[in-house]
GROMACS .gro file of C-alpha atoms in nm:
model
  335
    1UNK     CA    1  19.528  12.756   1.804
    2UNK     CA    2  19.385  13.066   1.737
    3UNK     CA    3  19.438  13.082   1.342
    4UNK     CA    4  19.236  12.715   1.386
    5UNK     CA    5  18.925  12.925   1.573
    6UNK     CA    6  18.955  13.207   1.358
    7UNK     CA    7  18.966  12.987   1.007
    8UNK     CA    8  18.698  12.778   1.148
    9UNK     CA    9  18.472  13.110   1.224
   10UNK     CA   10  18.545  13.230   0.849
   11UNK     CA   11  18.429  12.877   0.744
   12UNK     CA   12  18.100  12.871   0.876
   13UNK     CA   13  18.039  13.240   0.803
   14UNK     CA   14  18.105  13.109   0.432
   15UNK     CA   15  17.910  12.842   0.431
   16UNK     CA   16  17.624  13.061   0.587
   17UNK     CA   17  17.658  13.315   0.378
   18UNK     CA   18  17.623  13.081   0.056
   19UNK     CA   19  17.331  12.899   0.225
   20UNK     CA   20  17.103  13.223   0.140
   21UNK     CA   21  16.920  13.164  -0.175
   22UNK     CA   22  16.668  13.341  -0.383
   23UNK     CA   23  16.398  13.196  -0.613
   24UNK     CA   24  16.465  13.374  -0.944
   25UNK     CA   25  16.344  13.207  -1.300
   26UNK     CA   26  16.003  13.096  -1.443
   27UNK     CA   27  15.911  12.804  -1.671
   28UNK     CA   28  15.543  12.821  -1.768
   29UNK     CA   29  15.398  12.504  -1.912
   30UNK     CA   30  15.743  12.356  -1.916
   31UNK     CA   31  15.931  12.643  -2.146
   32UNK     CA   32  16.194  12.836  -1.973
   33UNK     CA   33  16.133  13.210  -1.940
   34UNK     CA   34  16.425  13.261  -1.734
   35UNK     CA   35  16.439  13.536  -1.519
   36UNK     CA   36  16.223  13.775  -1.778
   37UNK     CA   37  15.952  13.842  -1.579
   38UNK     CA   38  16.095  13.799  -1.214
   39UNK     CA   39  16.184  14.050  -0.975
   40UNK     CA   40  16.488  13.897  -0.870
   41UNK     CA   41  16.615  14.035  -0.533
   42UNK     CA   42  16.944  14.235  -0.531
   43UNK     CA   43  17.063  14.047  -0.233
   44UNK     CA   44  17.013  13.647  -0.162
   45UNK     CA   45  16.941  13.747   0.203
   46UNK     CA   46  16.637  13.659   0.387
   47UNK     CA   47  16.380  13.921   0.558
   48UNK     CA   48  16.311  13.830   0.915
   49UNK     CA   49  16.066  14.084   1.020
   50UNK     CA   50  15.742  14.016   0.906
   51UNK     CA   51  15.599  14.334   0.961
   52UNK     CA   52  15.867  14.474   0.724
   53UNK     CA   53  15.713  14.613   0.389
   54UNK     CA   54  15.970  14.362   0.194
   55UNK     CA   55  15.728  14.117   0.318
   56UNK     CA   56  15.589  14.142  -0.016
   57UNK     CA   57  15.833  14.081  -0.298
   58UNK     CA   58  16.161  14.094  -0.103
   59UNK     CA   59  16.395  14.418  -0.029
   60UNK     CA   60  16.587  14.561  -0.336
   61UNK     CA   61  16.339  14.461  -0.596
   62UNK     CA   62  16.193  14.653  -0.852
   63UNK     CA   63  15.923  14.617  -1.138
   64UNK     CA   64  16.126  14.444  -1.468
   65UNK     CA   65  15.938  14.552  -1.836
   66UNK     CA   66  15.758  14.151  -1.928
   67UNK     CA   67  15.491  14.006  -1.791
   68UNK     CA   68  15.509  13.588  -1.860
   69UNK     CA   69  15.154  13.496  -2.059
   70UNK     CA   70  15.004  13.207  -1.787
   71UNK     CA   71  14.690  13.009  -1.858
   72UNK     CA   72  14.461  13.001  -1.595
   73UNK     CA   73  14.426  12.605  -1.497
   74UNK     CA   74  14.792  12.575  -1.646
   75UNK     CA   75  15.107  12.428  -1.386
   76UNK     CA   76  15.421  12.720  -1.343
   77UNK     CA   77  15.791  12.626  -1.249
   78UNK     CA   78  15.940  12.860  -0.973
   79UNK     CA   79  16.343  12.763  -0.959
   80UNK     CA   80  16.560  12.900  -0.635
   81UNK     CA   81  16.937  12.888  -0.631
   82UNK     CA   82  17.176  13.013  -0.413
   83UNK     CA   83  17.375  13.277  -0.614
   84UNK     CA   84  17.224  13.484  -0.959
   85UNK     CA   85  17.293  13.317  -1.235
   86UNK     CA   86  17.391  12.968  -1.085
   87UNK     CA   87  17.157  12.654  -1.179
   88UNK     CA   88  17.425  12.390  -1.157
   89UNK     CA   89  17.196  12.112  -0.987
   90UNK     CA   90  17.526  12.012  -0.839
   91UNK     CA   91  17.491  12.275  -0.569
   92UNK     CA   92  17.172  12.305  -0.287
   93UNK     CA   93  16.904  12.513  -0.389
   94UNK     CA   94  16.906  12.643  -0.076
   95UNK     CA   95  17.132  12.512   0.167
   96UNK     CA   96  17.288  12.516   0.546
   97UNK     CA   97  17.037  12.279   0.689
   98UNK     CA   98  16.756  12.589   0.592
   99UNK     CA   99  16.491  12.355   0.630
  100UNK     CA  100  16.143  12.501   0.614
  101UNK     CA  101  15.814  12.518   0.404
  102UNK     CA  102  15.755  12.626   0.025
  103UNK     CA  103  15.438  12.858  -0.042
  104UNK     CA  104  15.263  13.039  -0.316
  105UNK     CA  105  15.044  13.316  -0.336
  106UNK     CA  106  14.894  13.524  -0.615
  107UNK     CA  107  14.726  13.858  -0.630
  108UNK     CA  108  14.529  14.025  -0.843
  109UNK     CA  109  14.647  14.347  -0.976
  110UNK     CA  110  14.585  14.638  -1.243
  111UNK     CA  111  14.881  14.615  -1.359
  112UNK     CA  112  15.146  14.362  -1.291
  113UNK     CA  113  15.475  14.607  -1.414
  114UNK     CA  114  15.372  14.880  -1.167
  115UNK     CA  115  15.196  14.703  -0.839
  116UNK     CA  116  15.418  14.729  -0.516
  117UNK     CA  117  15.261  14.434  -0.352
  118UNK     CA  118  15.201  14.597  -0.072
  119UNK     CA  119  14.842  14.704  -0.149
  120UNK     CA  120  14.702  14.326  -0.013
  121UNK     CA  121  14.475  14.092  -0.237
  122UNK     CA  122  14.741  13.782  -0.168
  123UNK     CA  123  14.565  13.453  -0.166
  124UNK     CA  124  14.740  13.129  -0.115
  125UNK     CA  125  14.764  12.887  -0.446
  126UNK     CA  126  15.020  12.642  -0.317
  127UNK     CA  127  15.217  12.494  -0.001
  128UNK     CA  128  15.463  12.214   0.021
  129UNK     CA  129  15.532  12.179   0.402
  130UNK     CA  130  15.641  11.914   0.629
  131UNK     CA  131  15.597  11.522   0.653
  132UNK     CA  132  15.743  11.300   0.949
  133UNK     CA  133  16.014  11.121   0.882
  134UNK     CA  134  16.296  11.068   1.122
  135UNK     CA  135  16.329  11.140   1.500
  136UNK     CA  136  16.330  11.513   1.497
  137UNK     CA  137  16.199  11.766   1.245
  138UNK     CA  138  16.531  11.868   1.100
  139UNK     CA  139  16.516  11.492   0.971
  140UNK     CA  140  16.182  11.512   0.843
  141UNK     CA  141  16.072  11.600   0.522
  142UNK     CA  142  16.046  11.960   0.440
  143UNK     CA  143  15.950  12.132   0.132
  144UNK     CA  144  16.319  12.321   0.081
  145UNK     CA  145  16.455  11.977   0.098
  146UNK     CA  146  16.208  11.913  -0.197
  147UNK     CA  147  16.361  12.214  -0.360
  148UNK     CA  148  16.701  12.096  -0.295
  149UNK     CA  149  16.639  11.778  -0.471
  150UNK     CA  150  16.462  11.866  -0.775
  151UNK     CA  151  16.709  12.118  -0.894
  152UNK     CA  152  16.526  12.410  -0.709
  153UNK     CA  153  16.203  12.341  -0.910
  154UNK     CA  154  15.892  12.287  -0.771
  155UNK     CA  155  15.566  12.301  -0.950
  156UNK     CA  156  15.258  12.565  -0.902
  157UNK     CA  157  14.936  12.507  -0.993
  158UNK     CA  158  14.780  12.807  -1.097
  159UNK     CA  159  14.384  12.832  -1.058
  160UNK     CA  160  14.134  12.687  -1.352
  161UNK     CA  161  13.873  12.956  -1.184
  162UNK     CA  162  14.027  13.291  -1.133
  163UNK     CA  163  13.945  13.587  -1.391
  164UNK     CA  164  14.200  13.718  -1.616
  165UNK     CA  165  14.455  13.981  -1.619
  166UNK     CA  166  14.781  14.070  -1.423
  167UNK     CA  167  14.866  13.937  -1.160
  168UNK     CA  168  15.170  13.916  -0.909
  169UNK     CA  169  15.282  13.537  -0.814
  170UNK     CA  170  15.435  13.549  -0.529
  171UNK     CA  171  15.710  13.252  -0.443
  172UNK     CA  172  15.845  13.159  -0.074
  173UNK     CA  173  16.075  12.950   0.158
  174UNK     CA  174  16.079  12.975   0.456
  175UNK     CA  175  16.356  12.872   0.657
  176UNK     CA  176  16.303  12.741   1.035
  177UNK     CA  177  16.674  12.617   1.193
  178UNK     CA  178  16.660  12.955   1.392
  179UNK     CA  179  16.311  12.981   1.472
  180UNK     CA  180  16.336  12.842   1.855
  181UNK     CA  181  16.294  13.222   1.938
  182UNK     CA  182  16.024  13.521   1.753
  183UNK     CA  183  16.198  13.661   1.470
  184UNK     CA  184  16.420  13.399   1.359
  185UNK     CA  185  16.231  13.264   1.062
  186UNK     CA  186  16.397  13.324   0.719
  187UNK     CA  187  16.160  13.439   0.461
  188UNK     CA  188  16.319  13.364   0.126
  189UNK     CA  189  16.062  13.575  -0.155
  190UNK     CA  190  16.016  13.634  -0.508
  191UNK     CA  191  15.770  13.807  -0.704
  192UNK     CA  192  15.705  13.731  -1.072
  193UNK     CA  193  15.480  13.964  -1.297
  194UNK     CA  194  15.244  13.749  -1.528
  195UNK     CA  195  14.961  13.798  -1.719
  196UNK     CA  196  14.663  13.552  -1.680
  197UNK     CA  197  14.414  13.429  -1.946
  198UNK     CA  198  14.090  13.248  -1.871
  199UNK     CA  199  13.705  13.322  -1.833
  200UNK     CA  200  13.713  13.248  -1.452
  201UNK     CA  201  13.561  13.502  -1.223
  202UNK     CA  202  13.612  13.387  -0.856
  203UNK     CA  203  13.720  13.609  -0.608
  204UNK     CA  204  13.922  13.433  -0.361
  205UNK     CA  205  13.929  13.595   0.010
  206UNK     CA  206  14.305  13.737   0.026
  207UNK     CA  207  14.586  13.884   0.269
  208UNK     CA  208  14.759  14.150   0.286
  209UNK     CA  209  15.205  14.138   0.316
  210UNK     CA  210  15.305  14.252   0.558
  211UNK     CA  211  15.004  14.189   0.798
  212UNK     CA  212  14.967  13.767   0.671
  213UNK     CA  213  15.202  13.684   0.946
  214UNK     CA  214  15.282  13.738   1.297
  215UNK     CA  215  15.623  13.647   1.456
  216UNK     CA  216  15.449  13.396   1.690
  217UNK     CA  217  15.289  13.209   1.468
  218UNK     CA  218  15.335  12.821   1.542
  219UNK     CA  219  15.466  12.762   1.160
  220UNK     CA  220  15.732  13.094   1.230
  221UNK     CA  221  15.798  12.963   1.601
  222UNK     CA  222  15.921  12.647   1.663
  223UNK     CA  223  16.185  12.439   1.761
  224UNK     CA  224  16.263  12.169   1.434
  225UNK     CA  225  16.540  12.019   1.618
  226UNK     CA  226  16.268  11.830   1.847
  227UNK     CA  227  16.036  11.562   1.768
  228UNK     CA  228  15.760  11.655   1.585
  229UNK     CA  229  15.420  11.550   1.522
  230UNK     CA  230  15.236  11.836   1.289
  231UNK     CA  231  15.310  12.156   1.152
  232UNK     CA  232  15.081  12.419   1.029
  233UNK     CA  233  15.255  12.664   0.777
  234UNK     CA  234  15.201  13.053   0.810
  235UNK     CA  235  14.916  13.247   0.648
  236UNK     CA  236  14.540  13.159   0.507
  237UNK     CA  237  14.488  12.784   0.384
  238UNK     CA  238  14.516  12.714   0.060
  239UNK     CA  239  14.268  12.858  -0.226
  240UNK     CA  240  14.008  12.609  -0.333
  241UNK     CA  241  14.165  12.615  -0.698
  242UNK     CA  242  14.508  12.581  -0.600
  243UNK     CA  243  14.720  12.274  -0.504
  244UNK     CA  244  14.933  12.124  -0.250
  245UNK     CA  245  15.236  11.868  -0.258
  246UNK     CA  246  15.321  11.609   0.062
  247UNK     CA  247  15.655  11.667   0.131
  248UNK     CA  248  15.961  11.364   0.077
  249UNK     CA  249  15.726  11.250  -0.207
  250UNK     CA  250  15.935  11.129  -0.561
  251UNK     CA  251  15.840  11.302  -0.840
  252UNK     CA  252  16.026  11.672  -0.942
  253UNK     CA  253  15.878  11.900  -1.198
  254UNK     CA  254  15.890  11.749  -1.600
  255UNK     CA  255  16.014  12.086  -1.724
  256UNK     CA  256  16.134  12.100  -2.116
  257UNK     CA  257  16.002  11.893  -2.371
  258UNK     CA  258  15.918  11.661  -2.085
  259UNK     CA  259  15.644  11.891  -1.902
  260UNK     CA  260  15.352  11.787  -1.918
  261UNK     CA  261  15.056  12.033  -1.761
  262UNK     CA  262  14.899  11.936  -1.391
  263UNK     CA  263  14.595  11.834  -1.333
  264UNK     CA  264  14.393  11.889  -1.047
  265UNK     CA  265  14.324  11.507  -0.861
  266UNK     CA  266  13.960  11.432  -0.771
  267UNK     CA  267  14.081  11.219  -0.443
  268UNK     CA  268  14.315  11.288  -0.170
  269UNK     CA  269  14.479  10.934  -0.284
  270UNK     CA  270  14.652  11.140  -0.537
  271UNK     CA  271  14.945  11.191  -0.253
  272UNK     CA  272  15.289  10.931  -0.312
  273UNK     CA  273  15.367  10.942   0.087
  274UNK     CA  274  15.193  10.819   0.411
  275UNK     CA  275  15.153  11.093   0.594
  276UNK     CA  276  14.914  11.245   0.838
  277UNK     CA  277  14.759  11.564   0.768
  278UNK     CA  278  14.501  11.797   0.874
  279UNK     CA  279  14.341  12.081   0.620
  280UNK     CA  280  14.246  12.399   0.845
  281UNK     CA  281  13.928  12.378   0.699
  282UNK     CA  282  13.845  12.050   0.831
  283UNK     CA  283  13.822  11.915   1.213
  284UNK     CA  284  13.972  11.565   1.125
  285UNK     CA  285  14.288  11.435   1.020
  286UNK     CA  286  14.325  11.167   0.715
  287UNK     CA  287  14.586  10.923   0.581
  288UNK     CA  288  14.696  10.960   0.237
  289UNK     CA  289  14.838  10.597   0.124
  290UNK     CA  290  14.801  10.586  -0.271
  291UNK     CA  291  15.147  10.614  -0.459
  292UNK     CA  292  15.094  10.586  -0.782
  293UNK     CA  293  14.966  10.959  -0.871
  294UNK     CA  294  15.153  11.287  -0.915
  295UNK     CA  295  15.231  11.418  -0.547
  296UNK     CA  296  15.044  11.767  -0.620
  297UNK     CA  297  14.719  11.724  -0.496
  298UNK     CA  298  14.430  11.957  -0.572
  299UNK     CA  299  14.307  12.130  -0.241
  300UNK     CA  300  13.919  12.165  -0.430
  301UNK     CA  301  13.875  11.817  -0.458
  302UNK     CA  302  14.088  11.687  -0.095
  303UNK     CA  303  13.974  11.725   0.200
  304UNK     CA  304  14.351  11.736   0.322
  305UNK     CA  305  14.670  11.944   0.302
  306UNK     CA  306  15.005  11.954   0.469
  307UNK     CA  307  14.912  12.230   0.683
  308UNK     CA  308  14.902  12.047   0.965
  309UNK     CA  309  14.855  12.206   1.333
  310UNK     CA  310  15.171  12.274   1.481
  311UNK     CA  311  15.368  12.200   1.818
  312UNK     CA  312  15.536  12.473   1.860
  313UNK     CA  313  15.721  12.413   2.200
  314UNK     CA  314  15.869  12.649   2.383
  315UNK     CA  315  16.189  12.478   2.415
  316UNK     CA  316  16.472  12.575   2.246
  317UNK     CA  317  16.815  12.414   2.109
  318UNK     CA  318  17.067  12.421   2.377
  319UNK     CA  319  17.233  12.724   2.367
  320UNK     CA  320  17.580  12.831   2.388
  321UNK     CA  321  17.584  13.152   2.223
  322UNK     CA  322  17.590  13.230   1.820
  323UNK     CA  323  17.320  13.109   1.582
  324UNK     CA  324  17.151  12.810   1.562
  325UNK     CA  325  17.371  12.671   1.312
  326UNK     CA  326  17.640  12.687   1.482
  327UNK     CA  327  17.519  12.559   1.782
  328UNK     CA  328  17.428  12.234   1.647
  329UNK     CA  329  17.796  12.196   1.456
  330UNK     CA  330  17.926  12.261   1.838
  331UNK     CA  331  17.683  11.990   1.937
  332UNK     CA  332  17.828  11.725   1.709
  333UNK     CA  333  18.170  11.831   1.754
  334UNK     CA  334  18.115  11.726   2.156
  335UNK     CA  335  17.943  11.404   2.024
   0.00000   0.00000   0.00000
């Protein structure tokens, strides 16, 4: 009986363990760079305390000697997997039930091979979050499930309007299934060095990592495993320039000699899924019904995003002891 407990406790350590994940090559206008320009934690663990300095580009990271050439207005690939080295789509991009949102954020610096990221100058580019879709929020849609699904690709508009030179692009998932109490949101980051060309010149207002986040935010504090009916993701809203996908929607990224470059939309009906959103920036919510245009949506021209305002309640999964993973596995085990 006891070699049963203790074989089921290695199990789900395992299983756990391999559900970590870290986002780690680049494709820029559908070409594979690899992981040449990515600073590619040494660890596939996630950072929990967000006023931890790893808040930036993740712990055990360090500056690598390329910087990927990026044209402003042009669409990058970020790709996640769970273990260096492993892109078999037959695997989860990030797995366990880690269901959470997927953000973007660039900033601006001198130069890209040398910045810490810790200096501030972060502004948002890109969010993927949460749509309704089932009874609770771990059946919704999320924008790690989006990940898992495309292959851990998911495409990044990068700005038509901001001015040349190096910048740090900064890739995150976020992962919620413990975040019933303060400090059990997964932060899952990346930070790639690339060079920008263009003739913008705006000068979007930014954020500084750590300092973006707080532990009690609603979109870091919540309970997924109740019925939801918004969510509002962590940190500013989303640059102007930049983009945002409704999560659950069909399309993946066209990377290879498939890509083809995004477009900003001029209408919110650019969305493929009903959902109901709010922008932060706005006081009303709006439907987006149209499926028949690429799911990335450009937040200059809608007046919507899947930041929604969250419930955070203050309930929490039933608790028996151990993490919330467990938990629920003890919960169906009883059912």
């Amino acid at each position: 009986m006891k070699s049963a407990f203790y074989a089921a406790i290695l199990a789900y350590i395992a299983q756990h363990a391999a559900a970590h994940a870290t986002f780690q090559q680049l494709w820029v206008a559908g070409v594979d760079q690899g992981t040449t320009c990515a600073r590619v934690p040494s660890s596939n663990s996630p950072v929990t305390d967000v006023t931890s300095a790893d808040m930036a580009c993740n712990a055990g990271t360090s500056a690598v000697s390329s910087n990927c050439a990026v044209t402003a207005g042009s669409t990058v690939t970020i790709e996640m997997h769970q273990q260096p080295n492993d892109r078999s789509c037959s695997n989860e991009a990030i797995g366990g039930a880690h269901y959470g949102p997927v953000l973007a954020y660039l900033s601006s610096v001198s130069d890209a091979k040398t910045a810490t990221g810790t200096d501030g100058g972060w502004f948002k580019i890109f969010e993927d979050t949460w749509s309704s879709a089932g009874a609770s929020g771990s059946d919704d849609n999320w924008g790690t499930k989006d990940l898992n699904k495309c292959c851990g690709k998911m495409d990044v508009l990068i700005p038509a309007d901001i001015a040349p030179g190096d910048y740090l692009l900064r890739a995150e998932a976020i992962a919620l299934h413990s975040a019933g109490s303060a400090g059990g949101a997964q932060m899952y980051m990346t930070c790639y060095q690339i060079t920008v060309t263009g003739s913008g010149n705006a000068t979007p207002e930014t954020v500084s990592f750590p300092g973006a986040y707080a532990a009690s935010d609603p979109g870091l504090l919540i309970n997924i495993y109740q019925s939801m009916s918004a969510y509002e993701a962590p940190g500013p809203a989303v640059y102007s320039g930049g983009s945002t996908k409704v999560a659950g929607g069909d399309t993946c990224p066209a990377t290879g000699a498939a890509a083809a470059t995004l477009v900003p939309t001029t209408s919110s009906s650019a969305a493929t899924t009903s959902v109901i959103v709010s922008s932060k920036a706005a006081s009303t919510s709006q439907v987006a019904t149209t499926q028949v245009q690429p799911v990335i949506t450009s937040t200059a021209a809608a007046t919507s995003s899947a930041t929604a305002t969250s419930v955070a309640s203050s309930a929490k999964p039933s608790s028996t002891g151990g993490s919330t993973c467990e938990r629920r596995r003890r919960l169906r085990r009883r059912s």
